[in-house]
Coordinates of C-alpha atoms in Angstrom, one line a residue:
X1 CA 48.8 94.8 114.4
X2 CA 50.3 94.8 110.7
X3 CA 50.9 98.7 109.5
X4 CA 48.5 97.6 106.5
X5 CA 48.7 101.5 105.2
X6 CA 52.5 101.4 104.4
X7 CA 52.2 97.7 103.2
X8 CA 49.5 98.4 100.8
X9 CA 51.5 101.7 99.4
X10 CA 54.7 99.9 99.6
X11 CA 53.5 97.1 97.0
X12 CA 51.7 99.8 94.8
X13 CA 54.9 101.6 94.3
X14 CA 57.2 98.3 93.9
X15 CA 54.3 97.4 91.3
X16 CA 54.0 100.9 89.7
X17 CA 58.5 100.8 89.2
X18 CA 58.2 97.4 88.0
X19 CA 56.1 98.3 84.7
X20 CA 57.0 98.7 81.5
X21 CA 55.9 101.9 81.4
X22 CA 58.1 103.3 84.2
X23 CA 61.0 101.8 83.0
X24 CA 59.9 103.6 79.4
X25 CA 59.7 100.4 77.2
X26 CA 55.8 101.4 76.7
X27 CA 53.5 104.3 76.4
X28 CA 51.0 102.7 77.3
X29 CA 49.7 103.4 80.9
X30 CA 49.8 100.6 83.4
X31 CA 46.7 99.6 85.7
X32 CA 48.3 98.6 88.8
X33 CA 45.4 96.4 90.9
X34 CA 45.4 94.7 94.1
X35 CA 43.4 91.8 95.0
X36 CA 42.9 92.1 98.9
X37 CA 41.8 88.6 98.9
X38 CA 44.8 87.6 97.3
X39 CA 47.3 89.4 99.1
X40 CA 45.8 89.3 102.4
X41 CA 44.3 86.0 103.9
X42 CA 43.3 87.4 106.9
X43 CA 41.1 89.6 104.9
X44 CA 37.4 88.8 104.8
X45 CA 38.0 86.1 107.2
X46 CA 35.1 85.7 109.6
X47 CA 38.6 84.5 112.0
X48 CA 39.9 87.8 111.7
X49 CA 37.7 90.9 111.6
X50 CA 39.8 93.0 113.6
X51 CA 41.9 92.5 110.7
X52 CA 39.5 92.9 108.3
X53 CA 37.9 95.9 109.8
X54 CA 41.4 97.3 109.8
X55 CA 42.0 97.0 106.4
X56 CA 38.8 98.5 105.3
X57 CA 39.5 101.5 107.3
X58 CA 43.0 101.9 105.2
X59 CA 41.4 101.6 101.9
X60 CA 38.3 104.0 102.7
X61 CA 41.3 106.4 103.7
X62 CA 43.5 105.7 100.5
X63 CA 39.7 106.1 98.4
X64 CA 39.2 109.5 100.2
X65 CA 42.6 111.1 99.6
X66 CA 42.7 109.4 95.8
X67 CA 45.6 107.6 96.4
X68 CA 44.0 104.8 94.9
X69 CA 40.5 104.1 93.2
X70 CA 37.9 101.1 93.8
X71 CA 37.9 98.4 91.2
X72 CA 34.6 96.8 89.5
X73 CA 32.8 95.5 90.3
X74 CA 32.6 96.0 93.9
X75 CA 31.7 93.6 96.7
X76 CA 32.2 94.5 100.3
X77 CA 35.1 92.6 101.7
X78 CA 35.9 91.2 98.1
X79 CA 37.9 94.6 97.0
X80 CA 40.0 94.9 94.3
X81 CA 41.8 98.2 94.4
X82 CA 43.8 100.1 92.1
X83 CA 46.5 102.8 92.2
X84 CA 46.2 106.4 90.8
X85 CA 49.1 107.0 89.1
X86 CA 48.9 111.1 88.6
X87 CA 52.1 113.1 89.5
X88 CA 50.8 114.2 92.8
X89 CA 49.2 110.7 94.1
X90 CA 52.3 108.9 93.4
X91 CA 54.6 112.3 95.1
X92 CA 52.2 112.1 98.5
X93 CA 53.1 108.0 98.2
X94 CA 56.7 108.7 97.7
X95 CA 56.9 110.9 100.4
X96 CA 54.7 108.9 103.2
X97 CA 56.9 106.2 103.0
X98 CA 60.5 108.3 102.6
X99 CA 61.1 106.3 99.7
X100 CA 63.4 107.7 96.6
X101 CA 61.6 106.7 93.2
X102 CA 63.5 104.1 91.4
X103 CA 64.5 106.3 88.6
X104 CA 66.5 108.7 91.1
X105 CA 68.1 105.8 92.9
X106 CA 69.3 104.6 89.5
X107 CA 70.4 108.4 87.7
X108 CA 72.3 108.5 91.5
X109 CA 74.1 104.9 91.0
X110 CA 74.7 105.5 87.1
X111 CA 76.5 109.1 87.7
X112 CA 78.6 107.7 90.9
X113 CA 80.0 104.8 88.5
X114 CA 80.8 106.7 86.4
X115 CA 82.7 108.8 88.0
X116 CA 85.0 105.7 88.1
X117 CA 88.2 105.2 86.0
X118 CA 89.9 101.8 86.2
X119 CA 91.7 99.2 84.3
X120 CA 90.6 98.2 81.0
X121 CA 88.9 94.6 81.8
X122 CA 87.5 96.8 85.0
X123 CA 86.0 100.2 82.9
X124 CA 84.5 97.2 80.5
X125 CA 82.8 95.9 83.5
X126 CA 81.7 99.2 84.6
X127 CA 80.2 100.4 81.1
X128 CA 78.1 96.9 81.0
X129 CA 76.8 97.7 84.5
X130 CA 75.7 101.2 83.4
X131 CA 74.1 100.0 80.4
X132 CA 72.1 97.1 82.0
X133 CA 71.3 99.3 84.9
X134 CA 69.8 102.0 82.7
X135 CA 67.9 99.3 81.0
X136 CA 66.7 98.1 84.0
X137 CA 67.8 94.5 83.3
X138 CA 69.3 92.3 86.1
X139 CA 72.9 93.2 87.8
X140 CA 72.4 90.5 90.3
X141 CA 75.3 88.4 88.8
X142 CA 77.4 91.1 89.9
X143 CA 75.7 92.8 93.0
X144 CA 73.7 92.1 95.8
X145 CA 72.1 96.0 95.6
X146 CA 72.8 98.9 93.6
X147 CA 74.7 100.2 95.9
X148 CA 78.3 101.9 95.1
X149 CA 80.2 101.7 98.3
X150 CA 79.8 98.0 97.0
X151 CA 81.1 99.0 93.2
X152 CA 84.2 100.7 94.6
X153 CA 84.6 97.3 97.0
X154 CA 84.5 95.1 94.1
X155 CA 86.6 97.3 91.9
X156 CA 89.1 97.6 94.8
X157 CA 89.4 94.1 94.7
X158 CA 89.7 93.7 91.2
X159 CA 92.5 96.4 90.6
X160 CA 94.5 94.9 93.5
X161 CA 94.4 91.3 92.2
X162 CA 95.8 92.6 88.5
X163 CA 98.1 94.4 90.0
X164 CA 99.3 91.6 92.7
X165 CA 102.7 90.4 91.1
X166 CA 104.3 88.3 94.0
X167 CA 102.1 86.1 95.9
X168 CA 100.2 86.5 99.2
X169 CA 97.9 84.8 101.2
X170 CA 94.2 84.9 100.9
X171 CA 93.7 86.5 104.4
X172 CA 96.3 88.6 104.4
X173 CA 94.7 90.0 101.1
X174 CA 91.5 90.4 102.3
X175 CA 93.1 92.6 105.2
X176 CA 94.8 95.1 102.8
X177 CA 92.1 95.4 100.1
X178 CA 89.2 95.7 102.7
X179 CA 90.6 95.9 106.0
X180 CA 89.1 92.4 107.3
X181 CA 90.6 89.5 107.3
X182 CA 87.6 87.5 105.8
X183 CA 85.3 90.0 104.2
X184 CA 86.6 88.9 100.6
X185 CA 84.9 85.9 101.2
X186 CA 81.4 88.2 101.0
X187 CA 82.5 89.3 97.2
X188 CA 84.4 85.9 95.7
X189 CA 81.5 84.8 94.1
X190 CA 80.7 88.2 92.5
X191 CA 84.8 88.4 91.5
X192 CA 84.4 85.4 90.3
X193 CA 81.5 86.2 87.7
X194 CA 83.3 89.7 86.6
X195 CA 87.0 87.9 86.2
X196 CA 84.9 84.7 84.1
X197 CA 82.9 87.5 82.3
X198 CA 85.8 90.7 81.6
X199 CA 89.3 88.8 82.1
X200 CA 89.7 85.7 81.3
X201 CA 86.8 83.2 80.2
X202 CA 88.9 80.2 81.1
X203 CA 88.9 80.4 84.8
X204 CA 86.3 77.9 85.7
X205 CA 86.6 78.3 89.5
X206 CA 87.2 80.4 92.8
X207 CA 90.5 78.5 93.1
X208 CA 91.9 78.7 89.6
X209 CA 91.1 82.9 89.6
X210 CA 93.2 83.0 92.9
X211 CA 95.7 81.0 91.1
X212 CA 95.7 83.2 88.1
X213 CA 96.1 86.6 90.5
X214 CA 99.1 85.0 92.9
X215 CA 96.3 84.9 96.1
X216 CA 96.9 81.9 98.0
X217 CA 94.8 80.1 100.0
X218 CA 97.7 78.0 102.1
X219 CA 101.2 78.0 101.1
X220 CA 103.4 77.2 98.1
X221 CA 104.4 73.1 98.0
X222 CA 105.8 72.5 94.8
X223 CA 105.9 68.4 93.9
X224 CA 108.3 67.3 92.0
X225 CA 109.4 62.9 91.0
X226 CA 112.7 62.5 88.8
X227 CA 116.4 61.6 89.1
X228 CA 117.6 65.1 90.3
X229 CA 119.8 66.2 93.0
X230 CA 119.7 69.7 94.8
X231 CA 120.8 71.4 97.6
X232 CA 118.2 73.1 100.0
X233 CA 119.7 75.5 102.8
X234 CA 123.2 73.7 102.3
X235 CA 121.6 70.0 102.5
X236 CA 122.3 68.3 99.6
X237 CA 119.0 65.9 98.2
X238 CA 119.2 63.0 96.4
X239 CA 115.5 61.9 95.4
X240 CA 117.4 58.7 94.0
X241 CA 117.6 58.0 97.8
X242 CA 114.0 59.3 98.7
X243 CA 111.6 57.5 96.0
X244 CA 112.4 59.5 93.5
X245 CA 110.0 62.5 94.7
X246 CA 110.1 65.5 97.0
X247 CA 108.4 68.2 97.6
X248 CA 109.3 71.6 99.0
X249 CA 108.3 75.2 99.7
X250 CA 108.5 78.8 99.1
X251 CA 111.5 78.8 101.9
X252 CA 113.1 75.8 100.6
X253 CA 112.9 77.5 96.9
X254 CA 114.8 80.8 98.1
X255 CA 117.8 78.6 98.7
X256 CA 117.7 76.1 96.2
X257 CA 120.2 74.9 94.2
X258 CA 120.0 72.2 91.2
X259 CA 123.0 69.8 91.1
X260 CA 122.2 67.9 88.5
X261 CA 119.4 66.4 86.3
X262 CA 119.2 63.1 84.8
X263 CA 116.4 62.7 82.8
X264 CA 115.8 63.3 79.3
X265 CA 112.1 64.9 79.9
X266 CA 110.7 67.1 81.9
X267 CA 107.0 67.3 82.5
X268 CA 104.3 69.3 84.1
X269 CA 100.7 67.9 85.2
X270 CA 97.7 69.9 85.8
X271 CA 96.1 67.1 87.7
X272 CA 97.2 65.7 91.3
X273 CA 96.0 62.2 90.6
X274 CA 97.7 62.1 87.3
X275 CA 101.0 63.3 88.6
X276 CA 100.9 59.9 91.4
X277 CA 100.1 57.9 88.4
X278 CA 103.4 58.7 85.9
X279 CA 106.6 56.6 86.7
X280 CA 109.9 58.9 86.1
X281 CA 111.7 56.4 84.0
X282 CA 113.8 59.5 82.2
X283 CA 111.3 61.9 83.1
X284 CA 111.5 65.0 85.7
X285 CA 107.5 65.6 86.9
X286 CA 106.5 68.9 88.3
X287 CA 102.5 68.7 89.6
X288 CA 101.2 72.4 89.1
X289 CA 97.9 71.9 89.9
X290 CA 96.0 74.0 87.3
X291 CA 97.6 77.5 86.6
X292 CA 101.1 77.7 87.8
X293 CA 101.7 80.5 90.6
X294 CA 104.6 82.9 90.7
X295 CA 106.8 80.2 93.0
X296 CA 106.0 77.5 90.5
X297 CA 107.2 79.5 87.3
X298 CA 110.2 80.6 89.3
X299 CA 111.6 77.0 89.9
X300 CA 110.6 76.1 86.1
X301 CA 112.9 79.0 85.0
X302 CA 115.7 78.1 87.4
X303 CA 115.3 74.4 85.9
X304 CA 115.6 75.9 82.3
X305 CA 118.2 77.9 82.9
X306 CA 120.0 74.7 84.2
X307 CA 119.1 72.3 81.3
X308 CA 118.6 75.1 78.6
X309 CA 117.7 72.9 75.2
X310 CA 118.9 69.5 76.2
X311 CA 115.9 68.3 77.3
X312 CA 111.6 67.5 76.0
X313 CA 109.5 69.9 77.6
X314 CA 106.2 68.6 78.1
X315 CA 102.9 69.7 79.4
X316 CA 100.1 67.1 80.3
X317 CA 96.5 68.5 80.9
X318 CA 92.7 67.8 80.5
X319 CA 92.0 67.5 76.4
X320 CA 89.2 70.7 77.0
X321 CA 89.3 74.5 76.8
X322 CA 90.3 75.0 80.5
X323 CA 93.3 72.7 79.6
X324 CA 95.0 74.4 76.6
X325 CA 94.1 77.8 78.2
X326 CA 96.3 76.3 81.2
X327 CA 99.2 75.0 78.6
X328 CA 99.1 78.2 76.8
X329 CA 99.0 80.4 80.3
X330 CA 102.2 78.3 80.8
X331 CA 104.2 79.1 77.7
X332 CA 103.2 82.9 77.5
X333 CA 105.0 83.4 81.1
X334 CA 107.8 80.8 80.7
X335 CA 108.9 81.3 77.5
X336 CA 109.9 77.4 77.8
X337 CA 109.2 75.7 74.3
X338 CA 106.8 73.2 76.3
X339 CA 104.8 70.7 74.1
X340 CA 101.5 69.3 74.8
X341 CA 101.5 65.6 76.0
X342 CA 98.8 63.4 74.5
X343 CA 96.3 66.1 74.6
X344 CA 95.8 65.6 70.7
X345 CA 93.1 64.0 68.0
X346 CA 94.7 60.6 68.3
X347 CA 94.6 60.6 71.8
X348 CA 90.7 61.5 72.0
X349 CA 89.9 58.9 69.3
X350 CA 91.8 56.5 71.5
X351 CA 89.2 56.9 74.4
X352 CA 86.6 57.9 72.5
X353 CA 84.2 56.0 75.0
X354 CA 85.6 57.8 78.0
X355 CA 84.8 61.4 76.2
X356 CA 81.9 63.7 77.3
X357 CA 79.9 66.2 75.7
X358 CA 80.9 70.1 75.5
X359 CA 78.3 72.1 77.1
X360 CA 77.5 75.8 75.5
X361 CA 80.2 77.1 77.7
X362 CA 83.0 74.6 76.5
X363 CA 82.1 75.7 73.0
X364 CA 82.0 79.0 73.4
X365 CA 86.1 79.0 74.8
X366 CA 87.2 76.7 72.5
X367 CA 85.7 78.6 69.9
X368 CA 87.6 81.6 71.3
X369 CA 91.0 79.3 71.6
X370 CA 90.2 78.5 67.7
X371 CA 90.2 81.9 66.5
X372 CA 93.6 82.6 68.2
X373 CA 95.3 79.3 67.9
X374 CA 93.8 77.2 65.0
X375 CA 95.1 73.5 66.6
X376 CA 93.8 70.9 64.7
X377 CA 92.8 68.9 68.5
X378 CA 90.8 71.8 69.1
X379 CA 88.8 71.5 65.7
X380 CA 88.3 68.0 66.2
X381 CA 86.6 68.7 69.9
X382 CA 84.0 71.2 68.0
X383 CA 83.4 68.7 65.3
X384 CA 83.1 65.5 67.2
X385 CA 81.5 67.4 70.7
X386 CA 84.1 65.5 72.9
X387 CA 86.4 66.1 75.6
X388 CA 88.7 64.3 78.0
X389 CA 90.0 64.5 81.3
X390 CA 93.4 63.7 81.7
X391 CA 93.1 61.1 84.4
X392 CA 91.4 58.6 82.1
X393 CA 94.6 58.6 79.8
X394 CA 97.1 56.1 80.6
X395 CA 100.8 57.6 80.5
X396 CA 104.0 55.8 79.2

């Protein structure tokens, strides 16, 4: 039969910690009251008086040792019960069920984290998880429990991805960080959330915060269309000969050699579909699917250094925040002088009809782009409430 003695207790104390008053936003005492009827169907039940019987017993005992007090008015088998919430009814509760109070759990949790020093973005995340946890608001965003062998997991995690310079793969990762191969899959969502909320407001997905910290989840295939010729492992490559494109990897790229270029443009696209759909005519495409990754930036800089000034550097990308914070990502690491390509107010006024509305979180990173960057397209997209994705526009 159900242990109706340690459930009874058990929601008393939950009840009790969940007040106002314990969490000392009021003065005011609480009057914590059970309904048995309520919380019990079995209770009063003419299917069920074992059951009944049962809990009657329990609550004569809780009466005698003024654990908790009858309600009014009473009716037998209709009881409404409440707690007694003096010092030593609520200690002999405590201590019945080897339960910590709330309060202790929480001084414990607040003087482990911060025992922690980190990384600034990381010791931001920590002092807003202090605060809210003295507060006794929500952390659920960020953990599953207020537990800190899951704090120093997550801020493990977090310190190895800024500090990851050359790339790796996801499992591989996982292994080093946590010592299982797949056990970063248990915190990406939480990562997620503290990367969006502390690093970088612009990452709007598992796979672009990867991107950003050089984790990948397969390998390196960098896409390139154009009249170019290379040399890969002593092979020379004419992508004349090979429908203008080609792609190769990390391997080929440790070997490779640029002959010659000869276009006048060269251009990067953040979207796949959008990178099938432009013809090289004179220009030399290079798909980086979102954020460029270390192998990406490296074969851009070898390109520059081959060209230097006498070519357009282009960047075509969604007209939103996500897509400028891409463009911009990819100047501050290049150093290329890369220009945006038709992600501008005549372009959005051109497919007006195709726009959609900004929701609170497209305003609020494109009001933070504003602040730092002032582009007129950006102004417009506030004022009018529009973006664009880049696969609607048609490229020349």
């Amino acid at each position: 039969m159900k242990n109706y003695r340690e459930d009874i207790l058990s929601w008393f104390i939950k009840t009790y910690e969940d007040t106002k008053f314990y969490k000392g936003k009021s003065k005011k005492s609480p009057t914590c009251t059970l309904n048995l009827n309520k919380n019990y169907k079995e209770y009063g039940n003419s299917e069920c008086f074992n059951e009944t019987n049962e809990i009657e017993k329990v609550v004569e005992d809780l009466l005698h040792e003024k654990i908790i007090k009858a309600g009014n008015p009473f009716e037998y088998r209709k009881r409404k019960i409440i707690l007694n919430i003096e010092e030593d009814s609520l200690e002999k509760i405590y201590k019945e069920l080897h339960r910590i109070p709330e309060k202790d759990s929480r001084r414990q949790f607040i003087n482990e984290v911060q025992s922690i020093n980190s990384i600034d973005f990381v010791n931001d995340f920590l002092a807003y998880l202090i605060d809210k946890v003295k507060n006794y608001e929500s952390v659920n965003k960020y953990l599953n429990t207020l537990d800190f062998h899951e704090v120093k997991d997550i801020v493990d995690i977090l310190e190895h991805l800024y500090n990851q310079k050359n790339e790796v793969m996801l499992r591989k990762f996982s292994q080093s960080v946590l010592h299982d191969t797949k056990k970063f899959d248990v915190y990406k969502t939480r990562i997620l959330h503290v990367v969006q909320d502390f690093y970088n407001p612009f990452i709007e997905n598992e796979n672009q915060m990867l991107e950003c910290f050089n984790i990948l989840k397969n390998p390196t295939c960098i896409h390139i269309k154009g009249d170019m010729e290379l040399k890969i492992h002593d092979q020379r490559i004419d992508l004349k000969k090979v429908d203008y494109e080609f792609v190769f990897t990390k391997k080929h790229l440790e070997s490779l050699e640029i002959l010659n270029v000869r276009n006048k443009r060269v251009m990067t696209v953040e979207n796949l579909t959008s990178y099938y759909s432009v013809e090289p005519k004179d220009t030399l495409v290079i798909y980086l699917g979102g954020y460029h990754n270390s192998q990406e930036r490296k074969f851009l800089l070898q390109l520059y250094d081959f060209l230097k000034d006498s070519v357009v550097y282009d960047h075509f990308g969604d007209i939103d925040a996500g897509g400028f914070y891409i463009y911009f990502d990819l100047i501050n690491k290049t150093k290329m002088p890369f220009h945006t390509y038709k992600m501008d107010v005549e372009t959005l006024k051109e497919y007006q009809e195709y726009t959609k509305p900004l929701t609170k979180q497209d305003i609020h990173k494109l009001n933070l782009l504003n602040q730092q960057y002032q582009l007129p397209v950006i102004q417009y997209m506030l004022k009018k409430n529009m973006k664009l994705e880049q696969e609607i526009i048609e490229i020349e």
